Each structure stands twice: as C-alpha cells, then as structure tokens.
Short mmCIF file of C-alpha atoms and ligand atoms in Angstrom, two decimals:
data_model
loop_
_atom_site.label_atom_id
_atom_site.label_comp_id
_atom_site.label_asym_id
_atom_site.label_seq_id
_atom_site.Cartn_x
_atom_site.Cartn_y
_atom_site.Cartn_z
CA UNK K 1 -47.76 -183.45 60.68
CA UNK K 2 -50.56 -185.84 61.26
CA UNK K 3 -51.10 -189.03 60.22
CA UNK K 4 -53.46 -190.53 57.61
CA UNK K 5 -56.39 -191.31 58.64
CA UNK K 6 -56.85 -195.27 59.58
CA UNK K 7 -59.34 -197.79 59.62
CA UNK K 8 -59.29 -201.37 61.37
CA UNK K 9 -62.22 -202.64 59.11
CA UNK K 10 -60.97 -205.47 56.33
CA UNK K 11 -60.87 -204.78 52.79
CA UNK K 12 -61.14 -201.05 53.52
CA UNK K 13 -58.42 -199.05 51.71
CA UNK K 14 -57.61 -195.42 52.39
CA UNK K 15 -57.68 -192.83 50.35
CA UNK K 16 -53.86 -193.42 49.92
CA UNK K 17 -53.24 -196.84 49.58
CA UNK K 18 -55.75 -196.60 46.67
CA UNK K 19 -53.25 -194.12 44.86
CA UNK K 20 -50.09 -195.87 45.92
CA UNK K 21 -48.44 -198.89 47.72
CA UNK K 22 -44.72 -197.42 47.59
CA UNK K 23 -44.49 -193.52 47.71
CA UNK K 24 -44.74 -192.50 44.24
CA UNK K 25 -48.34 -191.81 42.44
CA UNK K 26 -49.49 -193.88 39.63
CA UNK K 27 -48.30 -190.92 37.13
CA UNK K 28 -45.40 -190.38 38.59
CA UNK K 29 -44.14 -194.40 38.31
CA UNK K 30 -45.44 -194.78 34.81
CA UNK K 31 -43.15 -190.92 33.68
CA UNK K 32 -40.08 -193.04 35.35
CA UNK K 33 -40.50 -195.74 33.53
CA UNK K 34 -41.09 -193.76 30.34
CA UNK K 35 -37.94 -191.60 31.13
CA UNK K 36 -36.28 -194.47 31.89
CA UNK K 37 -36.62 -196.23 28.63
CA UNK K 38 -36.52 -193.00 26.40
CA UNK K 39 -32.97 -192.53 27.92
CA UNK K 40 -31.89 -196.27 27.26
CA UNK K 41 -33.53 -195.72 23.91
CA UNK K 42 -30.66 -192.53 23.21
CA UNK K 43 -28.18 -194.17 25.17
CA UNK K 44 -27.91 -197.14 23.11
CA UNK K 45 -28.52 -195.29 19.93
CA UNK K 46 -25.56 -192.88 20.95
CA UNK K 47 -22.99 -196.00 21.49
CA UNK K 48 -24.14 -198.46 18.95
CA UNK K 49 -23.75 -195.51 16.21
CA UNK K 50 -20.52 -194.28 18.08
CA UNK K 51 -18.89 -197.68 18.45
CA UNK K 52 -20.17 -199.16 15.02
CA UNK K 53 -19.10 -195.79 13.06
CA UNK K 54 -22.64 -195.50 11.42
CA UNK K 55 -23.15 -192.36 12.53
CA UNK K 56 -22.89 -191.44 8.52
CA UNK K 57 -25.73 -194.12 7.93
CA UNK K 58 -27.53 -194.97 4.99
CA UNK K 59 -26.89 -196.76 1.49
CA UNK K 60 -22.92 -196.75 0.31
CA UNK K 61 -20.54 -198.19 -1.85
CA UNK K 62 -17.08 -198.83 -0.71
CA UNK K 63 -13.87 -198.42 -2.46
CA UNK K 64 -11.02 -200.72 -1.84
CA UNK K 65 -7.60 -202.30 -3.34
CA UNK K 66 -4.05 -202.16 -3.19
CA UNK K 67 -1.98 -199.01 -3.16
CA UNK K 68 -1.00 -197.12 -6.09
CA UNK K 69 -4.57 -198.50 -7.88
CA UNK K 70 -6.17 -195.05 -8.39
CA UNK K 71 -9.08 -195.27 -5.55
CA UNK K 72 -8.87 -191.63 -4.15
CA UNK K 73 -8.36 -190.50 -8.16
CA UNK K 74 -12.38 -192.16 -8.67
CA UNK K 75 -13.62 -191.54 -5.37
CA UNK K 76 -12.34 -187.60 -6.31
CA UNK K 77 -13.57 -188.07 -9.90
CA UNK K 78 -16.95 -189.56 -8.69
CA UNK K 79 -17.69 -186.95 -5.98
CA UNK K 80 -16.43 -183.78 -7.67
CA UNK K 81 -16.79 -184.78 -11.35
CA UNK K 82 -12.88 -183.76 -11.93
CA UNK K 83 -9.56 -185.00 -11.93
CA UNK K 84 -6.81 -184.13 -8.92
CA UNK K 85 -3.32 -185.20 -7.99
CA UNK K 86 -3.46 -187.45 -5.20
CA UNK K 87 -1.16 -188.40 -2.51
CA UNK K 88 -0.83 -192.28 -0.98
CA UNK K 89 -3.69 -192.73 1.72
CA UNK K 90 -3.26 -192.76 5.45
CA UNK K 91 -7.35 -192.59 6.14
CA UNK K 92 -10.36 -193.19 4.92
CA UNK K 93 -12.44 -190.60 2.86
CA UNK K 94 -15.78 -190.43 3.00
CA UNK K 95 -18.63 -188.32 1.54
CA UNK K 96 -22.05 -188.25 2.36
CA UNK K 97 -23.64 -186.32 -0.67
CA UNK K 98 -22.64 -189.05 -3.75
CA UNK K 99 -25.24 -188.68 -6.45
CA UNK K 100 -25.10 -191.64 -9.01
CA UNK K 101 -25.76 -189.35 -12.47
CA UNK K 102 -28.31 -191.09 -14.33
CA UNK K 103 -30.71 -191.84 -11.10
CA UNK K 104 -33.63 -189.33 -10.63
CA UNK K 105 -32.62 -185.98 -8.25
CA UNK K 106 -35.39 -187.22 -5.66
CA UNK K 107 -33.02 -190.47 -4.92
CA UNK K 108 -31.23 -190.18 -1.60
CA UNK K 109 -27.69 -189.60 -2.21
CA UNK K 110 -25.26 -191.95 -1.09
CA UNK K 111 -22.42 -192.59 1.30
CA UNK K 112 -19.18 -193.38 -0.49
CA UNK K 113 -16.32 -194.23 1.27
CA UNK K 114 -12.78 -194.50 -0.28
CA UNK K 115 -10.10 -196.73 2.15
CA UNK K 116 -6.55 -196.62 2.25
CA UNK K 117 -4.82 -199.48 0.40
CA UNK K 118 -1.23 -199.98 2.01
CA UNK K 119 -1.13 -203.35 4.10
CA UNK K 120 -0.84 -201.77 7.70
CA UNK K 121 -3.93 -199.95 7.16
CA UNK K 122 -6.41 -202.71 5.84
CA UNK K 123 -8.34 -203.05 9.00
CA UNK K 124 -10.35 -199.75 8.62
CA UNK K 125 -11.61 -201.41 5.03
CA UNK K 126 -12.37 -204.70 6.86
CA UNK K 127 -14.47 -203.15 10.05
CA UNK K 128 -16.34 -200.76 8.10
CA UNK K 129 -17.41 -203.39 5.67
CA UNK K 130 -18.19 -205.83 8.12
CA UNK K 131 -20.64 -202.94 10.21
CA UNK K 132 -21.96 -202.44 7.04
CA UNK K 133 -22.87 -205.74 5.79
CA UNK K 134 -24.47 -206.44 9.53
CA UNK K 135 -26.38 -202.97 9.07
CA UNK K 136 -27.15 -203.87 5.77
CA UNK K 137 -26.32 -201.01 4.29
CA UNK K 138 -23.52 -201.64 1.62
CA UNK K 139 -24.39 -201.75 -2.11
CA UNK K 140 -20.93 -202.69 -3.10
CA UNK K 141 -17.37 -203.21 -3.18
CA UNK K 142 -15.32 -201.50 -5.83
CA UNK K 143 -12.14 -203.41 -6.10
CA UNK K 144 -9.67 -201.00 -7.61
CA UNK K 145 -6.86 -202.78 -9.02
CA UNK K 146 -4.30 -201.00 -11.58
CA UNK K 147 -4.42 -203.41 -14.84
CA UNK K 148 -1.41 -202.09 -15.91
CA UNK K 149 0.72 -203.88 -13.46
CA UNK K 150 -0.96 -207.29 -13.47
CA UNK K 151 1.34 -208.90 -15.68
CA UNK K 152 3.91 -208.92 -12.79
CA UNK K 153 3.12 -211.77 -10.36
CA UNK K 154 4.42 -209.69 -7.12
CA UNK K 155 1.72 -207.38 -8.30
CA UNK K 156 -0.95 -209.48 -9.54
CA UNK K 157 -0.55 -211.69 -6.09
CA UNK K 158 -0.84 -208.95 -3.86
CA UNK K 159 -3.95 -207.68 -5.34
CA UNK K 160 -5.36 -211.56 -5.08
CA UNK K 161 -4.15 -211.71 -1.65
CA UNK K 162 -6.34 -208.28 -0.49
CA UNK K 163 -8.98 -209.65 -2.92
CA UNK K 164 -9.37 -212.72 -0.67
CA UNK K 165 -9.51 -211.34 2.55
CA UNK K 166 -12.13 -209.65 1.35
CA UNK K 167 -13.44 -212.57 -0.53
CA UNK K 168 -13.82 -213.62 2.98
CA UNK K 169 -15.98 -211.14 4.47
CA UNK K 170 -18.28 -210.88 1.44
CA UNK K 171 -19.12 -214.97 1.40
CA UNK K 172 -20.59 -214.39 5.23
CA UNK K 173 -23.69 -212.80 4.44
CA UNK K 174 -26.36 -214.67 2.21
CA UNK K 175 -25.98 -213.29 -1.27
CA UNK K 176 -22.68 -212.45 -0.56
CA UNK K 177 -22.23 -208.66 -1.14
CA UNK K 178 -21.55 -207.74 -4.70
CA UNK K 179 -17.94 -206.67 -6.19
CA UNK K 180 -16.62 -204.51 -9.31
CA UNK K 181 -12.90 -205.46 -10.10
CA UNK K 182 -12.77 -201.99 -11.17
CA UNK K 183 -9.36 -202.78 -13.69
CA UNK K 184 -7.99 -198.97 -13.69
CA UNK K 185 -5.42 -197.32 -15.82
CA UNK K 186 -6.98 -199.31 -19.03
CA UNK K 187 -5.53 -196.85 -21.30
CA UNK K 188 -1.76 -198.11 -20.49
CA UNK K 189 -0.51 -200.06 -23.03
CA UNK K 190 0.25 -202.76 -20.57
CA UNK K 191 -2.91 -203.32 -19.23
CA UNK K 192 -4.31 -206.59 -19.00
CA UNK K 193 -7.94 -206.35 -20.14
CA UNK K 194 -10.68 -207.34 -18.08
CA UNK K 195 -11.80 -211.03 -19.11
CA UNK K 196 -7.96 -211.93 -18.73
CA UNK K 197 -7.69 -210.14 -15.41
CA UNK K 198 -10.88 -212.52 -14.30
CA UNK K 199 -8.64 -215.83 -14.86
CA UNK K 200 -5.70 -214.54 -13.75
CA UNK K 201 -7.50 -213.63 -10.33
CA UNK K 202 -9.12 -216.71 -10.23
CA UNK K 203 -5.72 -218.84 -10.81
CA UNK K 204 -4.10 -216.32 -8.17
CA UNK K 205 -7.13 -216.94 -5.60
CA UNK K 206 -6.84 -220.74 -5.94
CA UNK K 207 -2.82 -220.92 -5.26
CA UNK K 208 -3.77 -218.69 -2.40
CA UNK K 209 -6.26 -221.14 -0.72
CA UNK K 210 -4.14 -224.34 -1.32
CA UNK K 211 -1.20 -222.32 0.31
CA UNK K 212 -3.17 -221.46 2.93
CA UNK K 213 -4.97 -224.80 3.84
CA UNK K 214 -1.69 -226.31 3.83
CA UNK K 215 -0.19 -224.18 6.67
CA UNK K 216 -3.42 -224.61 8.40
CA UNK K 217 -2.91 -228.42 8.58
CA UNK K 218 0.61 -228.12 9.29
CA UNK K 219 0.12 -225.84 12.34
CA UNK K 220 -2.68 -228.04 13.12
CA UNK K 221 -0.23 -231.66 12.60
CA UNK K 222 2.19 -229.89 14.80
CA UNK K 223 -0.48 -229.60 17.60
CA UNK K 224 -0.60 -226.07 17.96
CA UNK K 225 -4.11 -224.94 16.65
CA UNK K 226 -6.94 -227.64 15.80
CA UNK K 227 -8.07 -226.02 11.98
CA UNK K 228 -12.02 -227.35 12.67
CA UNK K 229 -13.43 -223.82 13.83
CA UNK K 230 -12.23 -222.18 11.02
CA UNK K 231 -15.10 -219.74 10.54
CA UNK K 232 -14.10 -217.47 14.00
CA UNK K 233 -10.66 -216.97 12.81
CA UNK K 234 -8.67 -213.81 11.95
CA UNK K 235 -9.62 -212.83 8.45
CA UNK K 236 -6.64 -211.20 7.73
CA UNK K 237 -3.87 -214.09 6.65
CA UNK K 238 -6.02 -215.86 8.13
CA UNK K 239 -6.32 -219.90 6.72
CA UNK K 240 -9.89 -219.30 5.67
CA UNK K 241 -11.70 -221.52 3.20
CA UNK K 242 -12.81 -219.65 -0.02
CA UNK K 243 -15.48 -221.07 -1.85
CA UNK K 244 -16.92 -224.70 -1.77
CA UNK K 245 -15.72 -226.73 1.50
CA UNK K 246 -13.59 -229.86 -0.29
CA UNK K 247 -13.79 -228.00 -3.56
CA UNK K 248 -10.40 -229.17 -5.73
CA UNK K 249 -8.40 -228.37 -8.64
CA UNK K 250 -9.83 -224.93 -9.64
CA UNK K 251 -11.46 -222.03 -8.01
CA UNK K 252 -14.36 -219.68 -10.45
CA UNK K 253 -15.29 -216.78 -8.56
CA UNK K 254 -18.89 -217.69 -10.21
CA UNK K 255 -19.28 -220.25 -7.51
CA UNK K 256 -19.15 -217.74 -5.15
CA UNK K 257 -21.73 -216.55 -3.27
CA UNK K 258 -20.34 -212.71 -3.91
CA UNK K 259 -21.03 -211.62 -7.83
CA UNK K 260 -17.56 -210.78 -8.86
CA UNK K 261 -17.76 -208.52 -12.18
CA UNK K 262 -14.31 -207.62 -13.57
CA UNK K 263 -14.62 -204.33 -15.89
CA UNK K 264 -11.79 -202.43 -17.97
CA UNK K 265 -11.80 -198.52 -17.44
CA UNK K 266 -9.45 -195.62 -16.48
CA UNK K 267 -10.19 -192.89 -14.28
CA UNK K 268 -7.14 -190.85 -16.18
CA UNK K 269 -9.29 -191.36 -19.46
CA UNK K 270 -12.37 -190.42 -17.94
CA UNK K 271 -13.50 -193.88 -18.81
CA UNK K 272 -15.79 -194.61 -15.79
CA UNK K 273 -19.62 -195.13 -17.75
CA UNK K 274 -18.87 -198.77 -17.26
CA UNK K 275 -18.08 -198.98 -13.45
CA UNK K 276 -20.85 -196.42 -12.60
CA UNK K 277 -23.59 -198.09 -14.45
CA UNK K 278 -22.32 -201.65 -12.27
CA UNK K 279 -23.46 -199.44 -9.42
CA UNK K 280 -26.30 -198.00 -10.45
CA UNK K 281 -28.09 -201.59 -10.99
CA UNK K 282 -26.78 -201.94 -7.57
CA UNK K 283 -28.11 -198.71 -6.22
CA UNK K 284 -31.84 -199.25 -7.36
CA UNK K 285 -31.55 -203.14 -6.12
N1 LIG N 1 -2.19 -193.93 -16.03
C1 LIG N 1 -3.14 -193.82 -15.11
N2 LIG N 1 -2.83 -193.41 -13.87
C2 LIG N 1 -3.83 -193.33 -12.96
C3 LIG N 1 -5.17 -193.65 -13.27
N3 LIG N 1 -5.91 -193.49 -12.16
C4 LIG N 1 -5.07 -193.08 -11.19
N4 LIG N 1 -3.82 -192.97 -11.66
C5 LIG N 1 -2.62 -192.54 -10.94
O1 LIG N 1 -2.26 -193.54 -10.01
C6 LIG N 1 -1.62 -192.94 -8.89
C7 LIG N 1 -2.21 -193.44 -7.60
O2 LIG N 1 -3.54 -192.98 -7.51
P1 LIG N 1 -4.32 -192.88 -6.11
O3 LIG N 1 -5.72 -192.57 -6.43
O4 LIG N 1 -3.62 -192.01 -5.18
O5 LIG N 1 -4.16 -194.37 -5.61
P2 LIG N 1 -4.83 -195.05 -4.32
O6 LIG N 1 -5.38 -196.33 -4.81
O7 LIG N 1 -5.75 -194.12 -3.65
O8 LIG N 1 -3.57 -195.35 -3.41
P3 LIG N 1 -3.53 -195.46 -1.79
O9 LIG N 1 -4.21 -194.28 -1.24
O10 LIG N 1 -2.07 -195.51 -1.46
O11 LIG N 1 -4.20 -196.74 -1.43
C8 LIG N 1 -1.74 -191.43 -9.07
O12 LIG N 1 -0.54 -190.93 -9.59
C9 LIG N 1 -2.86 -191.31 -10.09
O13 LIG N 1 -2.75 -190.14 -10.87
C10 LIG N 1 -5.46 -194.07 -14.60
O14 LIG N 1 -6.59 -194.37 -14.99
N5 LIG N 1 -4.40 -194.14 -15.48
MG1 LIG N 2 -5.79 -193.24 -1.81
#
C-alpha cells in the first residue's frame, strides 16, 4: 500500500487532509451525528412514553372515587351507551375511542380512563393524574361518589378523605385541574342532593385539614420531622395544606384553585345529560 503523497511546503494541504483530519469523510461524520441523534430522539421517546404510561396519549377525562360509587357502571355506560353488572375493580380501564355525543364526528375522540377505588389501589389514580397534568393532557376529574350513602359519616369521610388527596394534586398546577362530584345513585331515596353534598364535603374537607395540621405539628414538636417543606411530601395521608396557607375557621372549595362542581345524577336512571355536558365545556376548552 503506498503512502499519500507528501509535501514539506507550509500551508499546503493534501488532497486528504482537505477531506478529513480524523478518518471519517465529511459525509460520513455529519450521517453519525444524524444517526446518532435520530436514535436518542426514539430512544427517549420509547422510555419517556414507556415509563410515564402515555403511550395512550392525547386529551382524557379521568374517573375516580371510592368503591362501591358506580365508576366502571359510567365509564361502561359512557363508552358502550348501555348498562352492565359490574364487579369491584382491581385495575384501571381505559378506552381510547370515547366520543362525547353532542361534539361534531370530526373531534378527536378521547381517552377515558376509569380507576379502581378501594384504598390499596389509589396510587394508579394518583400517578396517572399526576403524568397527565405534567403532559397536560387531562380535561377532568370525575369524582364519583354514591349520594345515597352520604348521610353516614364513615361514608361521607372516606369519600372527603380520597377527595383531598386528590384535592392535593389538582391545586399544583395553575388553574388547578377541573372536578365533577359526579353524586351517583340520585334516584335512591336516600340520596343527599347535590348543593347539600357541596357543604357537607366542604365541612368534611376542613375537619380533615385541621386533623391533619395538627399531627403534622405534633410529629414536628416531638422532633421527628420539621413540617416547613411541606410541598415534597407524600400525598397520600400525607399532612398537606389544602387551600389558603393560614386560612381558618372554614374551608369553600370556591377558593380553590381546582373548580369543584357537585352535580346530582344516576347512572342506573340513565340520568347522565348533566355530568356529560360538565365535560363537554371541558372538552372544547
Ligand atoms: N342504585 C344505583 N346503583 C348503582 C348506580 N350506579 C351504579 N350502581 C351500582 O353500584 C354498584 C357498584 O358499581 P361499580 O360501578 O362497580 O362501582 P365502582 O365505583 O367501579 O367500584 P370499584 O371498582 O370497587 O371502585 C353496582 O352494583 C352498580 O350496579 C346508580 O345510579 N344507582
Ligand atoms: Mg370499578
């Protein structure tokens, strides 16, 4: 093999040094590059979706609340337009293809998710809201509670107790991200209607955030956790401030920043106009 050709003379550059000072052509270091960033490009879009569970991107509404509330009887009711039986939740259902009725056919459809409500398996509700509030991609919470069991306070504070961990995760993005107390199984003779489910909530939420303030500062008295950085907490039972810092004596969910709209229907009834048009001002927002 023989060499390139040399030359002693200053400032004169061979043939190849004018192509290339480290072994690859001009081309062939600018297609590396390229590559090079076209595979980061799919490599992060391949984890971030993966890891952040957007792979089902796009616009949704999310249905949450305590067990027994009738969530998979509307999310079965809004997706298939009929009634089922329905079992107690162990995972979330989702669907793609959910088509709000009185929007044009040339709207996207939607991504509706429906999460279980039993206590041990809350965190799938509170991840996928948080991904999609940061991917800004949720039009709404639908807070299913059943009405007809609010008069008993076991009942009516568990449903405040879900409903301000939630509460929680809403208030963190500006706006806040807008609820429907969706108060199901209206038809009951029991139920408590919806402007009297709104106080009772809000008196609920209140005793909630005093009770939970106060073991804050005691843990904090006893020297075991200092209560200042109380915004990277645990959200769930977590001490977390809802609502105005040094705000006393009442809680409104109207000082939120989270528009909390408490509405009477029954998916058993078919009574559902209500709670769908909440969503379709959301929808086209
Ligand atoms: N009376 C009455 N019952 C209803 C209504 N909606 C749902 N139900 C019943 O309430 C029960 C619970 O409904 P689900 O939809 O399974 O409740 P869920 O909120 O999904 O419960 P989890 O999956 O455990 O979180 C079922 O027996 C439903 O038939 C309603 O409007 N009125
Ligand atoms: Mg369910």
């Amino acid at each position: 093999m023989s060499a390139p050709p040399e030359t002693d003379e200053p400032g004169h550059l061979t043939s190849q040094e004018t192509v290339s000072t480290s072994g690859y052509g001009v081309p062939g270091y600018i297609l590396s590059v390229g590559l090079l960033i076209i595979t980061a490009y799919f490599a992060y879009e391949l984890i971030y979706r993966r890891t952040k569970g957007v792979a089902a991107g796009g616009p949704r509404f999310i249905i949450a609340g305590p067990s027994g509330s009738g969530k998979t009887a509307l999310f079965t009711l809004l997706r298939y337009g009929k009634k089922s039986t329905t079992l107690p939740s162990v995972e979330q259902n989702l669907t793609t293809k959910f088509r709000l009725p009185n929007l044009p056919d040339t709207t996207k459809p939607f991504v509706l998710v429906d999460t279980p409500g039993h206590q041990k398996l809350r965190h799938g509700l509170f991840s996928a809201l948080q991904t999609a509030q940061a991917a800004r991609t949720v039009h709404g919470v639908l807070y299913v509670v059943d009405a007809s069991a609010m008069s008993r306070p076991e009942r009516l504070r568990e449903a405040a107790e879900y409903m301000y961990d939630i509460l929680r995760i809403t208030e963190r993005v500006r706006g806040g991200t807008d609820m429907l107390v969706a108060a199901n199984k209206s038809e009951l003779f029991t139920a408590v209607p919806a402007k009297r489910l709104r106080t009772l909530l809000e008196t609920e939420l209140y005793k909630i955030r005093e009770s939970r303030a106060k073991s804050v500062s005691k843990v904090a008295a006893d020297g075991e956790k200092d209560d200042s950085d109380d915004d990277n907490e645990d959200i769930v039972g977590g001490s977390g401030w809802l609502g105005k810092r040094g705000e006393k004596g009442s809680f409104k969910l109207e000082d939120l920043e989270t528009e909390v709209t408490v509405l009477d229907g029954s998916v058993d009834s078919g009574k559902i106009d209500a709670w769908i048009g909440w969503m379709e001002e959301r929808a086209v927002n």
